[in-house]
């Protein structure tokens, strides 16, 4: 028998949720403020949004950021699924400890270290910093998140199906594409979405690895924030939060529709 | 088989560059592009070892600002992690005691902020805490005097707790949720007060979750840059900020590399504990 939550439990959950969501909600509300000052409410207005779409620098940065995100998330997904398969099915291969170390360490590694070390690599091999260096840097740290998400799904997936396919003469790679992949595809998609979001969000690693023509949106937001709070940044932030919320809602409903018949 | 490509990729782009950081930390600053003169030439190890001097490290140790930044990073990370346990535990404990339907919803609610931009979530606090911000406007409306939180260590702690709370609450919840309720009932039957039952049964059994959450928060917080930069003041010293400033503002790449090496060495033990714990989860 599970005891229900006590008054204290309810208060801690409530306070925790207020703490997590109030700052974001305040930011969104103030993006519709007609005044430039944050401490005065001067009425509802969407003028900061119209100003945004006229800001060609910002729109350019958004476009670069999206392209980097989609390309790096796709590379990260391919490599991350391979890493997950190796971790979940590989058994004890040589260098497994080092391999799992390299998969898990980037999840907690301070970004300044990852960013600086990647930059030095690009300088050492004589690669000009720009679009592709940011893509490679983002693919490197996001592939680890994909690997963790997919590996969690693989570890609950019955290996008997793969073994049956192989017993019937399927080569391992074909068993993977015909049996395993269709079963883990929701986790693979979730990994891709997570990699995309992390790439769109990254400031520190992009700052180290980008070149003159590849300033990303977080870099633009950061330099604007350094100059102070502005309603334009509130508006950009609200749009980004909205985009992520819509993305998660769409993903949630699609994956529910996919898994519903399987459960029945 | 499947390991080969990600193995090579991570080896090339994650592990190998640490050697480059270490190598650069032994170089001299130079007015060229890239702005350093290599001292370490792999083809001439003998001469390098004879001429080995740790100039950059010497500079870091002799300038008290670096030592202070390093110590202050450890202090801020330790206090933030302790605050996260104190604030995250009651939330995770409350979540674990809800019905399974609301538990799923709450896990989603705690996870969602992780998907909104880290930079934007920190920036939201700038708008709240700055002198003419939302907090002081609210205090003014209530007839209370304004508070000066922005650009202090207090603002940094608020930002750290805010940004890392999901990383603390979720591992704690994962452990607390699995706990067998009958143990608490047994303690109560034997006459333990609810507090004593919690303190002698629930809490010790949840320590693996505390350790998991603490490592997930402590390691990145030691090297955190965005939060001390945007919410902290000029007196808030953190090693992540030092690395950034040396690299981008002072263009002193060897000093940035030496500070990064020092940070990495500091994190070796926590990282090993974290890896051991991940390996246990895998099994």
Coordinates of C-alpha atoms in Angstrom, one line a residue, chain B:
Chain B
X1 CA 31.6 -4.1 -34.9
X2 CA 29.2 -1.3 -34.3
X3 CA 31.6 0.2 -31.8
X4 CA 34.3 1.1 -34.4
X5 CA 32.9 4.3 -35.9
X6 CA 31.8 5.9 -32.6
X7 CA 35.0 4.7 -30.9
X8 CA 37.1 6.4 -33.5
X9 CA 35.0 9.5 -33.5
X10 CA 35.1 9.9 -29.7
X11 CA 38.7 9.0 -29.6
X12 CA 39.6 11.6 -32.2
X13 CA 37.3 14.4 -31.1
X14 CA 36.8 13.9 -27.4
X15 CA 39.8 12.0 -25.8
X16 CA 42.7 13.0 -28.0
X17 CA 42.1 16.8 -27.8
X18 CA 42.9 16.6 -24.0
X19 CA 46.5 15.9 -25.0
X20 CA 46.5 19.0 -27.1
X21 CA 45.2 21.0 -24.2
X22 CA 48.0 19.7 -22.0
X23 CA 50.6 20.3 -24.8
X24 CA 49.4 23.9 -25.2
X25 CA 49.6 24.5 -21.5
X26 CA 53.4 23.9 -21.8
X27 CA 53.7 26.4 -24.7
X28 CA 54.6 30.1 -24.6
X29 CA 52.3 33.0 -25.5
X30 CA 53.2 34.5 -28.9
X31 CA 51.9 37.3 -31.0
X32 CA 50.9 35.2 -33.9
X33 CA 47.9 33.2 -35.1
X34 CA 47.3 30.9 -33.3
X35 CA 48.7 32.9 -30.5
X36 CA 51.2 30.5 -29.0
X37 CA 54.7 29.1 -29.7
X38 CA 55.0 25.4 -29.3
X39 CA 57.6 24.1 -26.9
X40 CA 56.7 20.5 -27.2
X41 CA 58.0 18.9 -30.3
X42 CA 57.2 15.1 -30.4
X43 CA 60.2 14.5 -32.7
X44 CA 62.6 15.9 -30.2
X45 CA 61.5 14.6 -26.8
X46 CA 65.0 14.6 -25.3
X47 CA 65.5 18.3 -25.8
X48 CA 62.0 19.0 -24.6
X49 CA 62.5 17.2 -21.4
X50 CA 65.8 19.0 -20.7
X51 CA 64.2 22.3 -21.4
X52 CA 61.0 21.5 -19.6
X53 CA 59.8 24.4 -17.7
X54 CA 56.3 24.8 -16.4
X55 CA 56.2 28.6 -17.1
X56 CA 52.5 28.9 -17.6
X57 CA 51.8 26.8 -14.5
X58 CA 54.3 28.9 -12.6
X59 CA 52.4 32.0 -13.7
X60 CA 49.1 30.5 -12.5
X61 CA 50.4 29.5 -9.1
X62 CA 52.2 32.8 -8.5
X63 CA 49.1 34.9 -9.4
X64 CA 46.7 34.5 -6.4
X65 CA 43.7 35.2 -8.7
X66 CA 43.9 31.8 -10.3
X67 CA 44.2 29.9 -7.0
X68 CA 41.3 31.9 -5.7
X69 CA 39.2 31.1 -8.8
X70 CA 40.0 27.4 -8.4
X71 CA 39.2 27.3 -4.7
X72 CA 36.1 29.4 -5.1
X73 CA 34.9 27.1 -7.9
X74 CA 35.1 24.1 -5.6
X75 CA 33.4 26.1 -2.8
X76 CA 30.6 27.3 -5.0
X77 CA 30.1 23.8 -6.5
X78 CA 30.1 22.2 -3.0
X79 CA 27.6 24.6 -1.6
X80 CA 25.4 24.5 -4.7
X81 CA 25.3 20.7 -4.6
X82 CA 24.4 20.8 -0.9
X83 CA 21.6 23.3 -1.6
X84 CA 20.4 21.1 -4.5
X85 CA 20.2 18.0 -2.2
X86 CA 18.3 20.1 0.5
X87 CA 15.8 21.5 -2.1
X88 CA 15.7 18.5 -4.5
X89 CA 15.1 15.8 -1.8
X90 CA 11.7 17.0 -0.5
X91 CA 10.5 17.4 -4.1
X92 CA 11.7 13.9 -5.2
X93 CA 10.3 12.4 -1.9
X94 CA 6.9 14.1 -2.5
X95 CA 6.8 12.8 -6.1
X96 CA 7.6 9.3 -5.1
X97 CA 4.6 9.3 -2.7
X98 CA 2.1 10.3 -5.4
X99 CA -0.2 7.9 -7.3
X100 CA 1.4 6.4 -10.4
X101 CA -0.6 8.6 -12.8
X102 CA 0.5 11.9 -11.2
X103 CA 4.0 10.6 -10.8
X104 CA 4.4 10.2 -14.6
X105 CA 3.1 13.7 -15.1
X106 CA 5.4 15.2 -12.4
X107 CA 8.5 13.5 -13.9
X108 CA 7.6 15.1 -17.2
X109 CA 7.1 18.5 -15.5
X110 CA 10.5 18.3 -13.8
X111 CA 12.2 17.1 -17.0
X112 CA 10.6 19.8 -19.4
X113 CA 12.7 22.8 -18.2
X114 CA 15.8 20.8 -19.3
X115 CA 14.6 21.1 -22.8
X116 CA 14.3 24.9 -22.7
X117 CA 17.5 26.7 -23.4
X118 CA 19.9 26.8 -20.5
X119 CA 21.0 30.4 -21.6
X120 CA 17.4 31.6 -21.6
X121 CA 16.6 30.1 -18.2
X122 CA 19.6 31.9 -16.7
X123 CA 18.7 35.1 -18.5
X124 CA 15.2 34.9 -17.0
X125 CA 16.8 35.3 -13.6
X126 CA 18.7 38.4 -14.8
X127 CA 15.4 40.0 -15.6
X128 CA 14.1 39.0 -12.2
X129 CA 17.1 39.9 -10.0
X130 CA 18.5 43.0 -11.6
X131 CA 18.2 46.2 -9.6
X132 CA 15.3 47.5 -11.6
X133 CA 13.9 44.0 -12.1
X134 CA 10.7 42.1 -11.5
X135 CA 11.7 41.1 -7.9
X136 CA 12.3 44.6 -6.8
X137 CA 9.2 45.9 -8.6
X138 CA 7.2 43.3 -6.6
X139 CA 8.8 44.2 -3.3
X140 CA 8.1 47.9 -4.1
X141 CA 4.5 47.1 -4.7
X142 CA 4.3 45.5 -1.3
X143 CA 5.9 48.5 0.3
X144 CA 9.2 46.6 1.1
X145 CA 12.7 47.9 0.5
X146 CA 14.6 46.7 -2.6
X147 CA 17.2 43.9 -2.3
X148 CA 20.5 43.8 -4.1
X149 CA 20.9 40.2 -5.2
X150 CA 22.2 40.7 -8.8
X151 CA 26.0 40.3 -9.3
X152 CA 26.5 38.6 -5.9
X153 CA 27.3 35.0 -5.0
X154 CA 23.7 34.6 -3.8
X155 CA 22.5 35.2 -7.4
X156 CA 25.0 32.5 -8.6
X157 CA 23.6 30.0 -6.1
X158 CA 20.0 30.8 -7.2
X159 CA 21.1 30.2 -10.8
X160 CA 22.9 27.0 -10.1
X161 CA 20.1 25.5 -8.1
X162 CA 17.6 26.6 -10.7
X163 CA 19.5 25.2 -13.7
X164 CA 20.6 21.9 -12.1
X165 CA 17.5 21.0 -10.0
X166 CA 16.2 18.4 -12.6
X167 CA 19.6 16.6 -12.5
X168 CA 19.3 16.3 -8.7
X169 CA 15.5 15.6 -8.4
X170 CA 15.3 12.8 -11.0
X171 CA 18.0 10.5 -9.7
X172 CA 16.7 11.0 -6.2
X173 CA 13.2 10.2 -7.4
X174 CA 14.4 7.1 -9.2
X175 CA 15.8 5.6 -6.0
X176 CA 12.9 6.8 -3.7
X177 CA 10.3 5.5 -6.1
X178 CA 11.7 1.9 -5.9
X179 CA 11.7 1.9 -2.1
X180 CA 9.6 -0.8 -0.4
X181 CA 6.8 0.9 1.5
X182 CA 6.5 -2.0 4.0
X183 CA 9.9 -1.2 5.5
X184 CA 8.5 2.1 6.7
X185 CA 5.4 0.3 8.0
X186 CA 7.6 -2.1 9.8
X187 CA 9.5 0.8 11.4
X188 CA 6.2 2.4 12.5
X189 CA 4.9 -0.9 13.9
X190 CA 8.1 -1.1 16.0
X191 CA 7.3 2.3 17.4
X192 CA 9.4 4.6 15.3
X193 CA 8.1 8.1 14.8
X194 CA 7.6 9.1 11.1
X195 CA 10.7 11.3 11.3
X196 CA 12.8 8.6 12.9
X197 CA 11.6 6.0 10.3
X198 CA 12.6 8.4 7.5
X199 CA 16.0 9.2 9.1
X200 CA 16.9 5.6 9.9
X201 CA 15.3 3.7 7.0
X202 CA 14.4 5.9 4.0
X203 CA 17.3 8.3 4.0
X204 CA 20.2 5.7 4.3
X205 CA 18.6 3.6 1.5
X206 CA 18.4 6.6 -0.8
X207 CA 22.1 7.5 -0.5
X208 CA 22.9 6.0 -3.9
X209 CA 20.5 8.4 -5.4
X210 CA 22.0 11.3 -3.5
X211 CA 25.4 10.3 -4.7
X212 CA 24.2 10.0 -8.3
X213 CA 22.5 13.4 -8.2
X214 CA 25.5 15.0 -6.5
X215 CA 28.0 13.8 -9.1
X216 CA 25.7 14.9 -12.0
X217 CA 25.6 18.4 -10.5
X218 CA 29.0 18.9 -8.9
X219 CA 31.1 18.0 -11.9
X220 CA 29.6 20.4 -14.4
X221 CA 29.1 23.2 -11.8
X222 CA 32.8 23.3 -11.0
X223 CA 33.5 24.3 -14.6
X224 CA 30.3 26.4 -15.1
X225 CA 30.7 29.5 -17.1
X226 CA 27.3 31.0 -18.1
X227 CA 25.8 31.3 -14.6
X228 CA 28.8 33.1 -12.9
X229 CA 29.2 35.3 -16.0
X230 CA 25.6 36.5 -16.2
X231 CA 24.5 36.4 -12.6
X232 CA 27.7 36.8 -10.6
X233 CA 29.6 40.0 -10.1
X234 CA 33.2 40.9 -10.8
X235 CA 34.1 39.4 -7.4
X236 CA 32.6 36.0 -8.3
X237 CA 35.6 34.0 -9.4
X238 CA 35.2 30.6 -11.1
X239 CA 37.7 28.6 -13.1
X240 CA 35.3 28.3 -16.1
X241 CA 35.1 32.0 -16.3
X242 CA 38.9 32.3 -16.0
X243 CA 39.4 29.9 -18.9
X244 CA 36.9 31.9 -21.0
X245 CA 38.4 35.3 -20.1
X246 CA 42.0 34.1 -20.8
X247 CA 41.0 32.6 -24.1
X248 CA 38.6 35.2 -25.5
X249 CA 39.6 38.5 -23.8
X250 CA 43.3 38.1 -23.0
X251 CA 44.0 35.8 -25.9
X252 CA 46.4 33.9 -23.6
X253 CA 45.8 30.4 -25.0
X254 CA 48.5 28.7 -22.9
X255 CA 47.0 30.1 -19.7
X256 CA 43.5 29.0 -20.7
X257 CA 44.9 25.5 -21.4
X258 CA 46.8 25.4 -18.1
X259 CA 43.7 26.4 -16.2
X260 CA 41.6 23.8 -18.1
X261 CA 44.3 21.1 -17.3
X262 CA 44.1 22.1 -13.6
X263 CA 40.2 21.9 -13.8
X264 CA 40.4 18.5 -15.5
X265 CA 42.9 17.1 -12.9
X266 CA 40.5 18.3 -10.1
X267 CA 37.7 16.4 -11.7
X268 CA 39.5 13.1 -12.2
X269 CA 38.3 11.6 -8.9
X270 CA 34.6 12.7 -9.3
X271 CA 34.7 11.6 -12.9
X272 CA 35.9 8.1 -11.9
X273 CA 33.2 7.8 -9.3
X274 CA 30.7 8.9 -11.9
X275 CA 32.0 6.3 -14.4
X276 CA 31.8 3.5 -11.8
X277 CA 28.3 4.4 -11.1
X278 CA 27.3 4.5 -14.8
X279 CA 28.9 1.1 -15.3
X280 CA 26.8 -0.3 -12.4
X281 CA 23.7 1.1 -14.1
X282 CA 24.7 -0.6 -17.3
X283 CA 24.8 -4.0 -15.7

